[in-house]
Short mmCIF file of C-alpha atoms in Angstrom, two decimals:
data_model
loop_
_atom_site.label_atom_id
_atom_site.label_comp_id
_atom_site.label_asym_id
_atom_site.label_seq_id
_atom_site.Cartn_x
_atom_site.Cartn_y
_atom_site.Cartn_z
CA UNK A 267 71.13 -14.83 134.00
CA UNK A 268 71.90 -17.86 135.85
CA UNK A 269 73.56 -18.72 139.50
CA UNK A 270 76.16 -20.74 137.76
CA UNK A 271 76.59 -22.84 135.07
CA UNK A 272 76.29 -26.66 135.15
CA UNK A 273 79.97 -26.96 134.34
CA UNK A 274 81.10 -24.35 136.84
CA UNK A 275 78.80 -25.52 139.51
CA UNK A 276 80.68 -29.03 139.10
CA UNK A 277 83.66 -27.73 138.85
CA UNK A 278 83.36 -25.77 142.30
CA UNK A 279 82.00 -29.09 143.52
CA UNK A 280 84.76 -30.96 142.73
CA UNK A 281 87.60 -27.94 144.02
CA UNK A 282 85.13 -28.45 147.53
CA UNK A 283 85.55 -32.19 147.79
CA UNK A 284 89.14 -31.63 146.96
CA UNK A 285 89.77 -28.88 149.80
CA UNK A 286 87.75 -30.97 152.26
CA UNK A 287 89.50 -34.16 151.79
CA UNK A 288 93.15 -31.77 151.91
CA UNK A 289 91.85 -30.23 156.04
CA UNK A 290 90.47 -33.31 157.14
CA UNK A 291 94.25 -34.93 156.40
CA UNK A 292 95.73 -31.61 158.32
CA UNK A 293 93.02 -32.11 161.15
CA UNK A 294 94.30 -35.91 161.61
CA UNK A 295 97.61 -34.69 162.40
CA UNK A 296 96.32 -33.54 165.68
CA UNK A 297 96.55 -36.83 167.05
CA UNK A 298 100.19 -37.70 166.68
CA UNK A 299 99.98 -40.60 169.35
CA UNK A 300 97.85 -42.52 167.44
CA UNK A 301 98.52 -44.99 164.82
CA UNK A 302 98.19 -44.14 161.19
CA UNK A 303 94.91 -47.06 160.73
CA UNK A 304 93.38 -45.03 163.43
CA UNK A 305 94.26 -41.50 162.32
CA UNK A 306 92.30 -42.68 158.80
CA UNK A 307 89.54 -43.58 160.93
CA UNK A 308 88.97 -40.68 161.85
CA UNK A 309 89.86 -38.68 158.75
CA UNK A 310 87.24 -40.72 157.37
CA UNK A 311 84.75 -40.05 160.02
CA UNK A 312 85.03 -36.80 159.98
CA UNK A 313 85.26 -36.29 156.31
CA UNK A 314 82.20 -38.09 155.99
CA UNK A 315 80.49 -35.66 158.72
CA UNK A 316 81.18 -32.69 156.69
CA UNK A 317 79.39 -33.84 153.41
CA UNK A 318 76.42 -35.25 155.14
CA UNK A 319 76.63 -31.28 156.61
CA UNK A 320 77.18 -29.46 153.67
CA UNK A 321 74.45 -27.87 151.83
CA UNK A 322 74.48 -28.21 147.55
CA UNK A 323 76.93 -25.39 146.23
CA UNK A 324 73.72 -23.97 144.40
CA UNK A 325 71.52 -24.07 148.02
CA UNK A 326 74.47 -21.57 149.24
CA UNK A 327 74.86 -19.47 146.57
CA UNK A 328 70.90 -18.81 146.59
CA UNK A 329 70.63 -18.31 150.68
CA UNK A 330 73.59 -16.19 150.55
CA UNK A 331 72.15 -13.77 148.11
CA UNK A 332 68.24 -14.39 149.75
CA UNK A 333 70.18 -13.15 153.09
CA UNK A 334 72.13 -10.39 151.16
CA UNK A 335 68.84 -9.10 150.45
CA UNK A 336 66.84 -9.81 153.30
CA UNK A 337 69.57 -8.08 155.54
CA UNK A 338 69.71 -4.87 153.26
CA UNK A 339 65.64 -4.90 153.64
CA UNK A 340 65.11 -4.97 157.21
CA UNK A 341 68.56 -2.62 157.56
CA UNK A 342 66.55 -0.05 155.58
CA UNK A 343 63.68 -0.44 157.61
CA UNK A 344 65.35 -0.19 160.86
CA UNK A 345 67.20 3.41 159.71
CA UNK A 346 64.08 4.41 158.74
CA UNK A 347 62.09 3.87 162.17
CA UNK A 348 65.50 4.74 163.83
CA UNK A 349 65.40 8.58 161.82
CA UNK A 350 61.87 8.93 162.07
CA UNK A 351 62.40 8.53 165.52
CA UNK A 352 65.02 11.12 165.74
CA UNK A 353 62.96 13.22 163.50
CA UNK A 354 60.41 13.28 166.01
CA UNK A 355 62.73 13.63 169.12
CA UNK A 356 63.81 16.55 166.89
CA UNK A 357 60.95 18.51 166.21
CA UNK A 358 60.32 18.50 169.77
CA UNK A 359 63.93 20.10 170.72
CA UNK A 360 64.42 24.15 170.18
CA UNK A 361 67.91 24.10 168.64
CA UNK A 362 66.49 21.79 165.65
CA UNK A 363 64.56 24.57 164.37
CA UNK A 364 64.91 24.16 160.20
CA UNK A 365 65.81 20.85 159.97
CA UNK A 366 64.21 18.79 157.85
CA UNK A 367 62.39 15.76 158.66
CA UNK A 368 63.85 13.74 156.03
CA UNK A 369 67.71 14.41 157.63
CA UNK A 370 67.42 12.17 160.18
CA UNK A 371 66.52 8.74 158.09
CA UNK A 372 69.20 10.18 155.60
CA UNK A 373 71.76 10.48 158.24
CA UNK A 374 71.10 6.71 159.01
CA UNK A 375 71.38 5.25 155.72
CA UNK A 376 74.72 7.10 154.86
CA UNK A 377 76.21 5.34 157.94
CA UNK A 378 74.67 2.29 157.24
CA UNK A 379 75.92 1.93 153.91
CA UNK A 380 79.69 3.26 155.39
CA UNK A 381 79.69 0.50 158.31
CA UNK A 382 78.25 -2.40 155.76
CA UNK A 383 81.63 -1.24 153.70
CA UNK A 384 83.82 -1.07 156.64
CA UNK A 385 82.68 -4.53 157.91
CA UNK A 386 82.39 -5.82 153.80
CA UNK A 387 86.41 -4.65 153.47
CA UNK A 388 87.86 -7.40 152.84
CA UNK A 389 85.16 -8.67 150.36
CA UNK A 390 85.76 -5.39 148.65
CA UNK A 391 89.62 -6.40 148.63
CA UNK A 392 88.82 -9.93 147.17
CA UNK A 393 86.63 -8.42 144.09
CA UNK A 394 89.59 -5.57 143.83
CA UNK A 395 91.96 -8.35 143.61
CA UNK A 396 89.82 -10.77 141.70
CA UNK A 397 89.01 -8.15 138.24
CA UNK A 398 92.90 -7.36 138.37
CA UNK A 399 93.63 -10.98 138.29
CA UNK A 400 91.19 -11.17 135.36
CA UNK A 401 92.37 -8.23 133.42
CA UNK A 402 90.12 -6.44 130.30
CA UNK A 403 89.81 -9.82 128.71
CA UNK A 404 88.10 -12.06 132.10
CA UNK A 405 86.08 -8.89 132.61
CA UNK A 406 85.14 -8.66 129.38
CA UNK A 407 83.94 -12.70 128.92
CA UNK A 408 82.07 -12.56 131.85
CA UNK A 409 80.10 -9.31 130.79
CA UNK A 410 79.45 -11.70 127.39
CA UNK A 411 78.63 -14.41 129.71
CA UNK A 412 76.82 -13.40 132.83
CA UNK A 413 76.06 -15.07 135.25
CA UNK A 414 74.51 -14.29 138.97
CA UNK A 415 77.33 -15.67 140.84
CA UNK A 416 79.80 -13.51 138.74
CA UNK A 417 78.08 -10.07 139.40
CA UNK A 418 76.42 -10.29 142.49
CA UNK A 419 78.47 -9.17 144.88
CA UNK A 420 80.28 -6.46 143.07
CA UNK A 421 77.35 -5.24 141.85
CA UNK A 422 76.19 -5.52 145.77
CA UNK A 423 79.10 -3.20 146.83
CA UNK A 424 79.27 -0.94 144.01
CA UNK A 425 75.80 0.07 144.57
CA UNK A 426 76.45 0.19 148.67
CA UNK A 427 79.24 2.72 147.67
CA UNK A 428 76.77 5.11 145.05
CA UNK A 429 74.41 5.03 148.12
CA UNK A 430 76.81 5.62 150.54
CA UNK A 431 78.76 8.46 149.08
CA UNK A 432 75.55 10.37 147.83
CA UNK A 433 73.79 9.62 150.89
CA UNK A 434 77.10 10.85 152.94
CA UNK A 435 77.16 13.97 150.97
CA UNK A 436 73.68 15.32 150.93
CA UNK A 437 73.41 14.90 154.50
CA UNK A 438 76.29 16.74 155.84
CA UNK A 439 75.65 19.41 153.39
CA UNK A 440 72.08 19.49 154.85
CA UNK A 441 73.36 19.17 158.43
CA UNK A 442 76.04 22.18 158.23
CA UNK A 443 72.75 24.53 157.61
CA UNK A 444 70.02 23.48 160.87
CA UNK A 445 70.88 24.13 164.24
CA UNK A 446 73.17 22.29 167.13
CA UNK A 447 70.32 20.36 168.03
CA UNK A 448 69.55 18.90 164.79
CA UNK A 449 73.35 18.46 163.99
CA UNK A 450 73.45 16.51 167.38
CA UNK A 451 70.50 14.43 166.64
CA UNK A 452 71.56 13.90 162.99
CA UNK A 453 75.12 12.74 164.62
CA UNK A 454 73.85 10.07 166.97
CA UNK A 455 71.68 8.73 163.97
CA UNK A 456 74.77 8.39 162.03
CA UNK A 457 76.08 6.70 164.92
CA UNK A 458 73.39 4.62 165.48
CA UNK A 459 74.08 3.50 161.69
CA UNK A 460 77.27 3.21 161.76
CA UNK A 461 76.89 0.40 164.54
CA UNK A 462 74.20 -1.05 162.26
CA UNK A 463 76.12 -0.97 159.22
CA UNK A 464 78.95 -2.61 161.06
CA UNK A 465 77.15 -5.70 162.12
CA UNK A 466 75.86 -6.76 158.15
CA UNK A 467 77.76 -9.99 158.09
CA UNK A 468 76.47 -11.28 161.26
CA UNK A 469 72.99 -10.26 160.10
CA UNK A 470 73.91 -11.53 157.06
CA UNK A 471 75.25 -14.83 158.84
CA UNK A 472 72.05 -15.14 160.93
CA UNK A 473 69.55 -15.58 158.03
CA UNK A 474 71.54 -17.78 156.13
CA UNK A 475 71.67 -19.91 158.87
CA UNK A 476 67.81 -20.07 158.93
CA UNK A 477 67.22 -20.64 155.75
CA UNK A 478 69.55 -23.59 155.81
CA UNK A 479 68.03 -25.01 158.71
CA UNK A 480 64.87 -24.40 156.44
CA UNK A 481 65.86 -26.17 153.49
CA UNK A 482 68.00 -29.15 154.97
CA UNK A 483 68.03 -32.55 154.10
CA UNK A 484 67.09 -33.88 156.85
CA UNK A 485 67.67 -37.45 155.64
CA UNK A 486 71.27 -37.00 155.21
CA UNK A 487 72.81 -35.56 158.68
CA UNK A 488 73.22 -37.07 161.82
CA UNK A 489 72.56 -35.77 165.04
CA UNK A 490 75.84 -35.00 166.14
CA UNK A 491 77.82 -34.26 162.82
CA UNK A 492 77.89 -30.49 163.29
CA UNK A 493 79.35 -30.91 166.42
CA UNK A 494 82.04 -33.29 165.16
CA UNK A 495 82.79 -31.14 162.39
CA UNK A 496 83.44 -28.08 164.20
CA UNK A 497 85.11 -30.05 167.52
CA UNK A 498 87.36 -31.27 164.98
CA UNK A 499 88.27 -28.04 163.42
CA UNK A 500 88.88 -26.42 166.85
CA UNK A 501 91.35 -29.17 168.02
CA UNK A 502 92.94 -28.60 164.86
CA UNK A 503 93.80 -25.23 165.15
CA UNK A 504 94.20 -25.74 169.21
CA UNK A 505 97.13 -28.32 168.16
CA UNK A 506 98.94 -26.58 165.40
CA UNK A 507 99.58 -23.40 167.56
CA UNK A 508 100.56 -24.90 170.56
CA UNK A 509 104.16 -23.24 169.90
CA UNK A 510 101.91 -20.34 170.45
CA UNK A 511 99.83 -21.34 172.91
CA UNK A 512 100.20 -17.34 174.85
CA UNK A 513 99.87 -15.15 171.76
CA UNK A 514 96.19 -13.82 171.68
CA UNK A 515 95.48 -13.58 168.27
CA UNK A 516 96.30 -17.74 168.28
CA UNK A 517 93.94 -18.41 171.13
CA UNK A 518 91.28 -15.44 169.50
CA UNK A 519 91.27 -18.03 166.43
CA UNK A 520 90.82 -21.06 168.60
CA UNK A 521 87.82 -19.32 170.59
CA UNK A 522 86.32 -18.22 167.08
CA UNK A 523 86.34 -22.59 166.59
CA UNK A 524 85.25 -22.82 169.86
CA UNK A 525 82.39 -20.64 169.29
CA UNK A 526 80.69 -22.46 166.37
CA UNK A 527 81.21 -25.70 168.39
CA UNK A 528 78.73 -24.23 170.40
CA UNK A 529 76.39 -23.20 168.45
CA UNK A 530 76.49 -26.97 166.82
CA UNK A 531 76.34 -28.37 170.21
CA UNK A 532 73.22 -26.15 170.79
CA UNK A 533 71.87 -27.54 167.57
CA UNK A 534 68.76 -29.87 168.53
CA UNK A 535 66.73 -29.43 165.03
CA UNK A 536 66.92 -33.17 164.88
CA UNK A 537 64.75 -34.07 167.64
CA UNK A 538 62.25 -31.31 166.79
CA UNK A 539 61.89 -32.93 163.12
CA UNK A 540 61.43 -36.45 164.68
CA UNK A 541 59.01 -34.88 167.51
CA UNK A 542 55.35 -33.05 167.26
CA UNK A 543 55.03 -30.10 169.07
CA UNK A 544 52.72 -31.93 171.91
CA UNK A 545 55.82 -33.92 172.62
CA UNK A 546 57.12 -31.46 175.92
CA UNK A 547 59.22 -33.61 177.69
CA UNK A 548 61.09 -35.20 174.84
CA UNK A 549 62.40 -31.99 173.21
CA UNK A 550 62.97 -30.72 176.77
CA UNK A 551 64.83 -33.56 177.24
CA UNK A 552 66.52 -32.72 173.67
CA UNK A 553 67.22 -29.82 174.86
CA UNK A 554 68.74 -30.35 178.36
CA UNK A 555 70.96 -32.47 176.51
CA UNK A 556 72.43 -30.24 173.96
CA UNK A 557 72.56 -27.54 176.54
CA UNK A 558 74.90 -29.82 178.66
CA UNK A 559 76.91 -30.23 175.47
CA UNK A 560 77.02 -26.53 174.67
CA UNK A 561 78.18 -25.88 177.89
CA UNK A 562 81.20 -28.49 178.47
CA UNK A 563 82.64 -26.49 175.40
CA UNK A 564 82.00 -23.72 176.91
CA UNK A 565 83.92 -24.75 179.57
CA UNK A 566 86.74 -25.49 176.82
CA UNK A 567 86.49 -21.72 175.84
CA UNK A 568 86.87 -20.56 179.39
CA UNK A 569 90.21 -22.68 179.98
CA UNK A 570 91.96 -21.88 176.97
CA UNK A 571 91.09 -18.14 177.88
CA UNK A 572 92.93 -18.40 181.01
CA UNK A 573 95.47 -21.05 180.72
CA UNK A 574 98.61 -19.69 182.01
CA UNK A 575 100.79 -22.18 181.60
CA UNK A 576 102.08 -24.46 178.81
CA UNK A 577 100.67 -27.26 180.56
CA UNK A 578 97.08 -26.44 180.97
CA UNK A 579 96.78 -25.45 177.87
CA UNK A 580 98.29 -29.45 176.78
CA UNK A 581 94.97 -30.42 179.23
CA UNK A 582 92.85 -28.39 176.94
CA UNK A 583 94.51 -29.97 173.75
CA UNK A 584 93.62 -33.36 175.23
CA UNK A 585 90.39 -33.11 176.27
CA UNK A 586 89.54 -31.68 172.89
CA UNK A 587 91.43 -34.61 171.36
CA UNK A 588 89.27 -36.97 173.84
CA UNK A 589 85.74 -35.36 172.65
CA UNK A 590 86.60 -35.84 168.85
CA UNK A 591 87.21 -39.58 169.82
CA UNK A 592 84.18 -39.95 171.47
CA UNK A 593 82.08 -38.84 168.93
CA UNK A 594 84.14 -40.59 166.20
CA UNK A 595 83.27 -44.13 168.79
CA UNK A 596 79.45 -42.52 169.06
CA UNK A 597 80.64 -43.11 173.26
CA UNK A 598 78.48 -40.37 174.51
CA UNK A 599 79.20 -41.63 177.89
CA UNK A 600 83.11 -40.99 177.44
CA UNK A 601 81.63 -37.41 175.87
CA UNK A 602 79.66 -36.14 178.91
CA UNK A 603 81.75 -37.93 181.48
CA UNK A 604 82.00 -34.57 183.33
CA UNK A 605 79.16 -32.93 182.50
CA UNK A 606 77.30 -33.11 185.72
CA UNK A 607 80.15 -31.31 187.06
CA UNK A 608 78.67 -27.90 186.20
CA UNK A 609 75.21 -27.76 185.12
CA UNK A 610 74.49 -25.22 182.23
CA UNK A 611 73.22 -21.43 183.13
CA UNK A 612 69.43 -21.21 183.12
CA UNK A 613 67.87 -19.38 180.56
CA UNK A 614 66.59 -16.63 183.03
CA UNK A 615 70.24 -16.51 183.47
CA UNK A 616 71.88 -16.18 180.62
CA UNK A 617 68.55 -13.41 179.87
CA UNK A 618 69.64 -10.82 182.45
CA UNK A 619 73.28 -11.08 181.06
CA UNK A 620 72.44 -10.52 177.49
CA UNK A 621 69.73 -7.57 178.44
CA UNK A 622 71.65 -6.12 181.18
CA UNK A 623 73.77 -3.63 179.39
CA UNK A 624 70.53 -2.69 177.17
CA UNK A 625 68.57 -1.66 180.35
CA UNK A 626 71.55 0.24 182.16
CA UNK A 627 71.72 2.39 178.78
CA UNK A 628 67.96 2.92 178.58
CA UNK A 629 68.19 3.86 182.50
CA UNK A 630 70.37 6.54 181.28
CA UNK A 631 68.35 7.41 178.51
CA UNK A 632 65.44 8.04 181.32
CA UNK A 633 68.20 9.86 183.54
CA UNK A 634 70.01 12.12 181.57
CA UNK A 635 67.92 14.36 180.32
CA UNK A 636 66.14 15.34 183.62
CA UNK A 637 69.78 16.09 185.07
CA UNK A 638 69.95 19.93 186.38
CA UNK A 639 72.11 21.87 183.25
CA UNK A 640 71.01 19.44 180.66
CA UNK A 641 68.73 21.64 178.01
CA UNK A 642 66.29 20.29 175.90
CA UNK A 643 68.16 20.02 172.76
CA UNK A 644 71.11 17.91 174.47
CA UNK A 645 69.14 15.98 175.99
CA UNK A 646 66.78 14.83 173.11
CA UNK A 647 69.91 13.80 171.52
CA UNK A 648 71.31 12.16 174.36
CA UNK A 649 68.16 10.34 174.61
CA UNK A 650 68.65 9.28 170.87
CA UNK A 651 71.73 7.76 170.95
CA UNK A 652 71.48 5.60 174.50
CA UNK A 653 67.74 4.13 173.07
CA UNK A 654 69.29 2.95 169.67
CA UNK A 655 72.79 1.86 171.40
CA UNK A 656 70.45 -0.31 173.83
CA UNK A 657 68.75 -1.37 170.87
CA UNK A 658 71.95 -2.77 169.17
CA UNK A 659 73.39 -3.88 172.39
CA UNK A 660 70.89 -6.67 171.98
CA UNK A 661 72.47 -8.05 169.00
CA UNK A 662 75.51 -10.25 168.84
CA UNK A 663 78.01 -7.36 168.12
CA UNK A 664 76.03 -4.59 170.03
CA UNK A 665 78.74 -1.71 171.23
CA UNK A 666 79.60 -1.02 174.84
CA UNK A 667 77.46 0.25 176.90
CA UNK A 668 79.90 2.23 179.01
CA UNK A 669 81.44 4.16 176.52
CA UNK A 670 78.18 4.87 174.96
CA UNK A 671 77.28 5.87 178.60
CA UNK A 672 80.72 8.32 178.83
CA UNK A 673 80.23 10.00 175.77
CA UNK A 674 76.38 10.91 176.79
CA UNK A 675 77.27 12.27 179.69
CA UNK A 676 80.37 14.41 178.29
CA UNK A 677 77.66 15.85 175.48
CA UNK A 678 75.34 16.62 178.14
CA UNK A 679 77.20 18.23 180.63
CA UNK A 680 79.46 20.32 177.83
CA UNK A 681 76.53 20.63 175.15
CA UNK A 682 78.94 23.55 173.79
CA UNK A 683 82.01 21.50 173.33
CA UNK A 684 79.80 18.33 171.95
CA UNK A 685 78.18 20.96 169.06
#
């Protein structure tokens, strides 16, 4: 069984060139002032930034499915330390008494495999949609001609939904027969997974984005193409809602741009491939420089956030426009003209605010259980869910910690009304 086929591999190819040559003419459009020699200047600048970016069709496919893998691997072994750790805070509580060990890690995986789903719905819709487009016949060449890229991810999702419904099913007929204080320990490990489950694709995301770094070319990029790419793509979709420059989901879409114009502009793999490791103050410098970069569009994020008016938000529009020009001109003097302005937030920083809401919750987790009323079941379990919330609240989608917080304190103050 292969990835693709040499014929379908070029064909996909040839769609990509096809559909990258079609948004780079829509991302011109953004600058209507301009004349129509320069708007193909920097069509073709930018259109030549994205292939010296992109990765071989076959490079994706293969990362995407190493990640698929990787992510369901290390998800596995996270519910299992997370339900062998509620095992243990189990066996230590008195209203857990007949509960088997092997609940706990159960409980995990079942909501793993249920929050995967949940944030893997609309794949599930595409494949839905894709075998009814393809009817007995499409189904039935493909089974006589298989290939990896044809079967992976429905096989991926079909299995993900055995697991999950047998998983779901053995453990909440397991559950209904221990005690509250297994049934409350069992819940906040189904919580914990559901939470886990939920954040696949960024997992998912994260990996592939490693291994690309891994295998890149690093012959073929330039520094700063990311960036252009993705500065482009955001003043795109900046400019063609500006009828709707107030509605939130239009400035949620051109935050999501902003967002991976950051991460670009954070992007200093170049001068670490051109640089030994002895080298300190040149890949400091590196880095002080794409930090300043990272945070002027930053800076973008913040002020289309709060632009109140139809004007500010035209400021935003055309200091995006003025950054894609820059970098199109290579003027990184015109690029960083205000970025003294502001320097960047230290990474001390920018440390306490990602950790902050993990060590509130494990404060709780301390707290809690030594309140006066709080028995030892109800507090175990307490103690449960606030360590694996703070746990996720480290990762890019981890849940909030006050409502994590509220809903401890309700099940340990009314352990009746929580069981």
């Amino acid at each position: 069984m292969r990835a693709l086929s040499d014929v379908e591999l070029l064909r996909q190819e040839a769609a990509w060139l096809r559909d990258v040559a079609r948004r780079t003419r829509v991302y011109a459009r953004a600058f209507p002032d301009l004349g129509d020699d320069e708007r193909r200047r920097i069509q073709a600048a930018v259109f030549h930034a994205w292939i010296r970016t992109r990765f071989p069709l076959n490079l994706q496919f293969v990362t995407n499915y190493a990640a698929t893998v990787i992510t369901a691997v290390g998800m596995a072994a996270a519910s299992t330390v997370a339900g062998l750790t509620g095992a243990v805070f189990a066996a230590d509580s008195n209203g857990s008494a007949g509960a088997p060990w092997w609940l706990f890690p159960l409980a995990v995986w079942a909501a793993v495999c249920v929050g995967a789903l949940y944030a893997a719905r609309h794949d599930v819709e595409l494949v839905v949609s894709l075998f009814d487009r393809l009817g007995r016949t499409g189904t039935a060449w493909r089974l006589r001609n298989p290939q990896l890229a044809y079967w992976f991810v429905p096989a991926t999702l079909l299995a993900t939904v055995v697991v999950g419904a047998v998983a779901s099913w053995l453990a909440v007929a397991t559950a209904l027969t221990v005690g509250p204080g297994g049934r409350l320990t069992a819940a906040a490990a189904g919580l914990f997974g559901l939470l886990l489950g939920a954040q696949a694709n960024q997992w998912i995301a994260s990996v592939e984005r490693v291994l690309n770094r891994r295998y890149r070319q690093p012959h073929r990029s330039r520094p700063l193409d990311s960036l252009l790419v993705e500065l482009m793509t955001a003043t795109s979709a900046c400019f063609h809602g500006r009828s709707r420059w107030w509605d939130p989901r239009h400035v949620a879409v051109v935050r999501a741009r902003l967002a991976e114009a950051v991460v670009a502009a954070q992007d200093h793999g170049d001068t670490r491939r051109r640089t030994s490791i002895t080298e300190v103050a040149s890949r400091r410098q590196a880095r002080q420089f794409h930090a300043t970069l990272a945070e002027l569009v930053r800076r973008h994020d913040r002020a289309i956030t709060h632009a109140r008016t139809a004007r500010e938000y035209d400021t935003v529009l055309a200091s995006l426009r003025s950054g894609v020009l820059a970098l199109v001109d290579g003027d990184l003097d015109a690029l960083l003209e205000h970025g003294a302005t502001e320097p960047p937030a230290s990474k001390a920083a920018r440390l306490l605010r990602r950790t902050a809401p993990s060590l509130t919750l494990v404060a709780f987790a301390v707290v809690i259980p030594l309140l006066p009323g709080v028995d030892g079941a109800t507090g175990g379990g307490v103690r449960v869910l606030l360590l694996m919330t703070a746990a996720l609240a480290l990762t890019p989608a981890g849940d909030s910690a006050s409502g994590s917080v509220r809903s401890a304190l309700e099940r340990s103050l009314f352990p009746k009304g929580a069981s």
